[in-house]
JSON list of C-alpha atoms in Angstrom, two decimals:
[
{"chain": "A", "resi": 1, "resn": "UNK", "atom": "CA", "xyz": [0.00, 0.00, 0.00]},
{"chain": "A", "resi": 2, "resn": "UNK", "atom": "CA", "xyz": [0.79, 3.36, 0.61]},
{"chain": "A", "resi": 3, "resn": "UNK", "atom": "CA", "xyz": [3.97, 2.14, 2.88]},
{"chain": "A", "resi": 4, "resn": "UNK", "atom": "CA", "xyz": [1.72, 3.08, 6.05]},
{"chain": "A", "resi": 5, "resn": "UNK", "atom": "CA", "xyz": [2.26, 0.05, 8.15]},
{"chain": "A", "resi": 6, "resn": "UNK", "atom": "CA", "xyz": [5.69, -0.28, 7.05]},
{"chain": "A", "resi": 7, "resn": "UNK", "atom": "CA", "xyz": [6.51, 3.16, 8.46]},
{"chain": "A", "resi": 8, "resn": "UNK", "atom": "CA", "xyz": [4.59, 2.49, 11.99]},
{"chain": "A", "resi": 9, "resn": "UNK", "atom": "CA", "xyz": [6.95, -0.67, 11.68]},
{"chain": "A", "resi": 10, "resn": "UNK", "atom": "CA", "xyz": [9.65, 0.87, 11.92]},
{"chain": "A", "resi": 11, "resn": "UNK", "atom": "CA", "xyz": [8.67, 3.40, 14.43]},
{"chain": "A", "resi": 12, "resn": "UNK", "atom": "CA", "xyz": [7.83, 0.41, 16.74]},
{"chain": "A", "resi": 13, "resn": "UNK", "atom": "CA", "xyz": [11.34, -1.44, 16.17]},
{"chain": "A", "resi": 14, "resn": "UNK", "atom": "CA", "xyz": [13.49, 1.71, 16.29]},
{"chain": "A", "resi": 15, "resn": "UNK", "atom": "CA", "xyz": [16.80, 2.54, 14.77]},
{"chain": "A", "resi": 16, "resn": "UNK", "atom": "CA", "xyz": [17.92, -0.53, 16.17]},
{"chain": "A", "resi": 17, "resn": "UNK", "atom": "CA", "xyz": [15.58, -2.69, 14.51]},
{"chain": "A", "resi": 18, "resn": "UNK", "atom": "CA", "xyz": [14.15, -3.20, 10.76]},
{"chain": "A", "resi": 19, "resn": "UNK", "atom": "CA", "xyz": [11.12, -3.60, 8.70]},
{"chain": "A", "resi": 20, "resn": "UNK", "atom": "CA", "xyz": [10.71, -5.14, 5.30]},
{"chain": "A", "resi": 21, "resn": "UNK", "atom": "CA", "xyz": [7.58, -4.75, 3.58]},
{"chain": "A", "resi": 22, "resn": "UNK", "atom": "CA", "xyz": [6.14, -7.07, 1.00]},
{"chain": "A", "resi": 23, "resn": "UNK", "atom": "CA", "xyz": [3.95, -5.72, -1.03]},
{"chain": "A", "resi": 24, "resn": "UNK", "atom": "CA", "xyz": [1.56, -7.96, -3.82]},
{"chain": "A", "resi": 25, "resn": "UNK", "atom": "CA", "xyz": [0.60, -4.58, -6.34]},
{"chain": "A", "resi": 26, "resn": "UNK", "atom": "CA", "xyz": [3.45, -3.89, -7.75]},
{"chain": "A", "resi": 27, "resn": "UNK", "atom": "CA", "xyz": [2.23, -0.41, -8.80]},
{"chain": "A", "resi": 28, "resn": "UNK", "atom": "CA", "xyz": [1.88, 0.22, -5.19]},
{"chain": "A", "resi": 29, "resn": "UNK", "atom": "CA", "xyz": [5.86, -0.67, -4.60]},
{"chain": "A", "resi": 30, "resn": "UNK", "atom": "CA", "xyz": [7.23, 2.44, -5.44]},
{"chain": "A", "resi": 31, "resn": "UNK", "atom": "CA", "xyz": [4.31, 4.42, -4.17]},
{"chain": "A", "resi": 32, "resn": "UNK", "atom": "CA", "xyz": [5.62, 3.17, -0.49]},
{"chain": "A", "resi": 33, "resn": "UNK", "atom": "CA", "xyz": [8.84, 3.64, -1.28]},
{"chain": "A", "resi": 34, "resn": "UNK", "atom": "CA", "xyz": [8.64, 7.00, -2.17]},
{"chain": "A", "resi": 35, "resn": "UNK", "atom": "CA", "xyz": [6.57, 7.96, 0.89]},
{"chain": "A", "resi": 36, "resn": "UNK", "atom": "CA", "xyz": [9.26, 5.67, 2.78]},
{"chain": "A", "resi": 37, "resn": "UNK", "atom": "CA", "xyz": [12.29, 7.78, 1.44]},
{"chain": "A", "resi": 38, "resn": "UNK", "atom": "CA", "xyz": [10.26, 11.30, 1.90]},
{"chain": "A", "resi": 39, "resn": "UNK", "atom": "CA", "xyz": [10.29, 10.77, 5.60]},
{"chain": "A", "resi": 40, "resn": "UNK", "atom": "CA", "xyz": [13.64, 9.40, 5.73]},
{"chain": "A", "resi": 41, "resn": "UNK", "atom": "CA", "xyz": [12.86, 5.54, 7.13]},
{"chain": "A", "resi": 42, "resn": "UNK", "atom": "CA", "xyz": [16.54, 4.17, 6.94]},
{"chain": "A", "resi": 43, "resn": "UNK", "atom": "CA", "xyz": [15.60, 1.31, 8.57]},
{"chain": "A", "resi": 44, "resn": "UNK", "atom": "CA", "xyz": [12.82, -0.03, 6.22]},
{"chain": "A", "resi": 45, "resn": "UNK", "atom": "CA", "xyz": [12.15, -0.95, 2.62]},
{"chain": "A", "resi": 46, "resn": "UNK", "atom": "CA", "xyz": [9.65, -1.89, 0.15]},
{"chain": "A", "resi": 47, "resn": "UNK", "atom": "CA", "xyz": [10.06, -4.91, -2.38]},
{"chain": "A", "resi": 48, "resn": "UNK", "atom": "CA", "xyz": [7.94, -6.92, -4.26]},
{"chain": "A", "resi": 49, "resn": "UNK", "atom": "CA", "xyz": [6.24, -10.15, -3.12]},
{"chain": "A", "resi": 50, "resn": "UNK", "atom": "CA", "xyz": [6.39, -11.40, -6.91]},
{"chain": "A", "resi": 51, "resn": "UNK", "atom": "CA", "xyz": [4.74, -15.10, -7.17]},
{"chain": "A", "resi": 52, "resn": "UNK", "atom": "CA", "xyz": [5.68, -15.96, -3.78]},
{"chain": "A", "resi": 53, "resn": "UNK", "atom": "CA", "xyz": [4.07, -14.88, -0.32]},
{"chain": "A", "resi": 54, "resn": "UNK", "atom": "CA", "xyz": [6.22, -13.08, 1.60]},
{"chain": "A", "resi": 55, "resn": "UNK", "atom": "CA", "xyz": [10.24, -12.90, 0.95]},
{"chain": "A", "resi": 56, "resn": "UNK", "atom": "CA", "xyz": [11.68, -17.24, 1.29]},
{"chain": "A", "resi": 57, "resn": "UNK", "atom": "CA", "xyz": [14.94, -16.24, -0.11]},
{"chain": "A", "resi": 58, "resn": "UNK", "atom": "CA", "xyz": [15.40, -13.81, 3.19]},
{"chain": "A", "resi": 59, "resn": "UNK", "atom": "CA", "xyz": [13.94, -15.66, 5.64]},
{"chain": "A", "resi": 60, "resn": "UNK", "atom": "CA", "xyz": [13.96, -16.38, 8.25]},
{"chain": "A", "resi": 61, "resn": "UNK", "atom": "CA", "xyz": [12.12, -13.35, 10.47]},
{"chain": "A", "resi": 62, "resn": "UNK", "atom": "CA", "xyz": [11.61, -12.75, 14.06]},
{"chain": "A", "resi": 63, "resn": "UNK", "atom": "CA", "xyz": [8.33, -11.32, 13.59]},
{"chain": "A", "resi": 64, "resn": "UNK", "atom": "CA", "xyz": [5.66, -11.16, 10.35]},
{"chain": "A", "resi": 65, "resn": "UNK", "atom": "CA", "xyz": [2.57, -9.14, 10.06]},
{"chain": "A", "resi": 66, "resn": "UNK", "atom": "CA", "xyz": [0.32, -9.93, 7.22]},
{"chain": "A", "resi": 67, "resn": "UNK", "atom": "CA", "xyz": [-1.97, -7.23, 6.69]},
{"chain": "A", "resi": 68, "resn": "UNK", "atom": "CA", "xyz": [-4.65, -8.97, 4.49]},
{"chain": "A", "resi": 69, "resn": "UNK", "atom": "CA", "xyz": [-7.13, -11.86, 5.19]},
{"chain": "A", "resi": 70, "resn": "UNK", "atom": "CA", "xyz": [-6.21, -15.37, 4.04]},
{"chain": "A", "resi": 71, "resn": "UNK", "atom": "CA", "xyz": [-8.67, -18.10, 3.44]},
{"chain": "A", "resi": 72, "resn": "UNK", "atom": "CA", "xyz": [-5.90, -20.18, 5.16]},
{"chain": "A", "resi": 73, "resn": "UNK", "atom": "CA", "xyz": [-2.28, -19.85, 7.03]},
{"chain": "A", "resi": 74, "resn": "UNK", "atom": "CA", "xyz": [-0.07, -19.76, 4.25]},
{"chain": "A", "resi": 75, "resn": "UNK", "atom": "CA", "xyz": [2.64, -22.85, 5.20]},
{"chain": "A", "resi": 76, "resn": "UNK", "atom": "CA", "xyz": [5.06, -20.72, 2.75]},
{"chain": "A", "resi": 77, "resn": "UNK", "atom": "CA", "xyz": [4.67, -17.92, 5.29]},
{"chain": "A", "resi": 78, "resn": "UNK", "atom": "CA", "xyz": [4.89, -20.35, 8.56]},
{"chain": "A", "resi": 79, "resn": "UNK", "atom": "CA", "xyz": [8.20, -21.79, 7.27]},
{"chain": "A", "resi": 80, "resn": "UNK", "atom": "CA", "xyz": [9.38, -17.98, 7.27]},
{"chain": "A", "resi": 81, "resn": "UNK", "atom": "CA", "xyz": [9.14, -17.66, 11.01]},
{"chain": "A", "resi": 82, "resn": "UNK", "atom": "CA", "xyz": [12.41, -17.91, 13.06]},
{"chain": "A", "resi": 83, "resn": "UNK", "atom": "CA", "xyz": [13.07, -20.35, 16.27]},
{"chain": "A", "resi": 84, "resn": "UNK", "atom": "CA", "xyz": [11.19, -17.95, 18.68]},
{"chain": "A", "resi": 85, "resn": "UNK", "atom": "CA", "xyz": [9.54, -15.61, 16.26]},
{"chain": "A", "resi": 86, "resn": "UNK", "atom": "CA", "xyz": [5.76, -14.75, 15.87]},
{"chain": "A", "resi": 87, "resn": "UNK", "atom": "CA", "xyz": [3.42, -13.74, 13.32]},
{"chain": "A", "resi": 88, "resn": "UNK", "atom": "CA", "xyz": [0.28, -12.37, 12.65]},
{"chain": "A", "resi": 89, "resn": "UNK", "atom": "CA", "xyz": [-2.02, -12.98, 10.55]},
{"chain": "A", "resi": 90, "resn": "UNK", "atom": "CA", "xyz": [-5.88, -12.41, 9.26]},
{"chain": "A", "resi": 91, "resn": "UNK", "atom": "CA", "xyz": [-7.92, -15.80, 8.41]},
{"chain": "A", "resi": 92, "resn": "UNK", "atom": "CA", "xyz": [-11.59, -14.99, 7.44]},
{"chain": "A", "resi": 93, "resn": "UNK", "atom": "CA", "xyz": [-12.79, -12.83, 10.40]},
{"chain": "A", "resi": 94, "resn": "UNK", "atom": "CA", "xyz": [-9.56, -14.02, 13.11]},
{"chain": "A", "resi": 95, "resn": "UNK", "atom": "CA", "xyz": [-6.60, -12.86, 13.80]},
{"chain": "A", "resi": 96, "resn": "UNK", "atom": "CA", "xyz": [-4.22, -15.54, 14.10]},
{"chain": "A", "resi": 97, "resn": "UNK", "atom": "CA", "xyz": [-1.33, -15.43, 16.60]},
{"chain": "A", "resi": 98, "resn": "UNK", "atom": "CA", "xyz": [0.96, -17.93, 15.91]},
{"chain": "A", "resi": 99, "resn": "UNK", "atom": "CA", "xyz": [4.70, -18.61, 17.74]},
{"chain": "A", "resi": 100, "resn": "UNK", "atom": "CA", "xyz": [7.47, -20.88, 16.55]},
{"chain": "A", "resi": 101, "resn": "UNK", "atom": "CA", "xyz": [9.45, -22.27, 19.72]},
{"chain": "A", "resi": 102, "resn": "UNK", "atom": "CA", "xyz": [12.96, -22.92, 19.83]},
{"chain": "A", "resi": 103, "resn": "UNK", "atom": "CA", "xyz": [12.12, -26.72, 18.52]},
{"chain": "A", "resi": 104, "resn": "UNK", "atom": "CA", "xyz": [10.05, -25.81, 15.68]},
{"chain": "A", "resi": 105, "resn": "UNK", "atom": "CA", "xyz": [6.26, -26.23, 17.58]},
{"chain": "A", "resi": 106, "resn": "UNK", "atom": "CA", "xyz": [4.04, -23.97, 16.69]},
{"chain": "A", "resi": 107, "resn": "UNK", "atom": "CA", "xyz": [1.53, -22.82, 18.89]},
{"chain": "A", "resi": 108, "resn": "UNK", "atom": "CA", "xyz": [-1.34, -20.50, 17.52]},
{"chain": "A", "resi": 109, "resn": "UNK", "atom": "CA", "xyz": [-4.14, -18.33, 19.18]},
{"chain": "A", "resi": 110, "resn": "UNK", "atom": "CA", "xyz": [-7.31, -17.30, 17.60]},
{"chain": "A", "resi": 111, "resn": "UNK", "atom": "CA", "xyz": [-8.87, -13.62, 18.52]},
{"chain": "A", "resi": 112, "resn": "UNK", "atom": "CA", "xyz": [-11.83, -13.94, 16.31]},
{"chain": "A", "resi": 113, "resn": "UNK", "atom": "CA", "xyz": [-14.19, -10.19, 14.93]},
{"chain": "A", "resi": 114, "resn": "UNK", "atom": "CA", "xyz": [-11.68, -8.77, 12.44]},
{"chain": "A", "resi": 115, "resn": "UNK", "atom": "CA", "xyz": [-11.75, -8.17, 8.88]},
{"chain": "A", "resi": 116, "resn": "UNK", "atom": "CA", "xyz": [-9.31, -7.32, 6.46]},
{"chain": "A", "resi": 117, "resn": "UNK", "atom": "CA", "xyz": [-8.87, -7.29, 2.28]},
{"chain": "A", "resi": 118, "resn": "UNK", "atom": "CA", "xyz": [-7.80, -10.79, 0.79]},
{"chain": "A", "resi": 119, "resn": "UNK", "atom": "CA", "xyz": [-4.74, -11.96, 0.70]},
{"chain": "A", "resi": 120, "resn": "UNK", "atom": "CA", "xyz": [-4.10, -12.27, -3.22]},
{"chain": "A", "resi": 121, "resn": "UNK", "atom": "CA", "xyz": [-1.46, -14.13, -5.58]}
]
């Protein structure tokens, strides 16, 4: 989108932190970036999700926050999560909360009454 979530993002995580956002339009890519670079984010980006959902090739991530509703949790996007990472995630009208332990386990917790646009390929 318009890079909004990916600038809170890296509000939350500080200079010390960063935030990569994945984004499916590609249209919408440089729109981000551009309101990314006028505000001088450093620590953030905007690429392009191409085919895949989210970014494999990088992974894996402490934390992931998909900001569109799937019909189901993406595996692609679970095998993205590091040892003791978390992410977040819209299916149908839940947010999803799911952690990756140390081992691998995954435990995930359903707050149900959201809504959010599909999640598209």
């Amino acid at each position: 989108g318009s890079g909004w979530t990916t600038a809170l993002l890296a509000h939350v995580v500080g200079e010390a932190g960063y935030v990569c956002g994945v984004e499916r339009v590609d249209g919408l890519v440089e729109f981000g970036r551009r309101n990314l670079d006028a505000y001088n984010f450093a620590n953030a980006e905007i690429t392009s999700a191409g085919d895949s959902f989210g970014l494999p090739h990088q992974a894996p991530f402490d934390k992931i926050l998909v900001s569109a509703s799937a019909e189901t949790i993406p595996q692609e996007l679970v095998d993205q999560i590091a040892a003791g990472g978390r992410m977040v995630i819209s299916v149908g009208n839940s947010l999803m909360c799911l952690e990756k332990s140390e081992t691998g386990k995954i435990d995930t917790r359903e707050y149900p009454g959201f809504v959010f646009v599909p999640l598209k390929r």
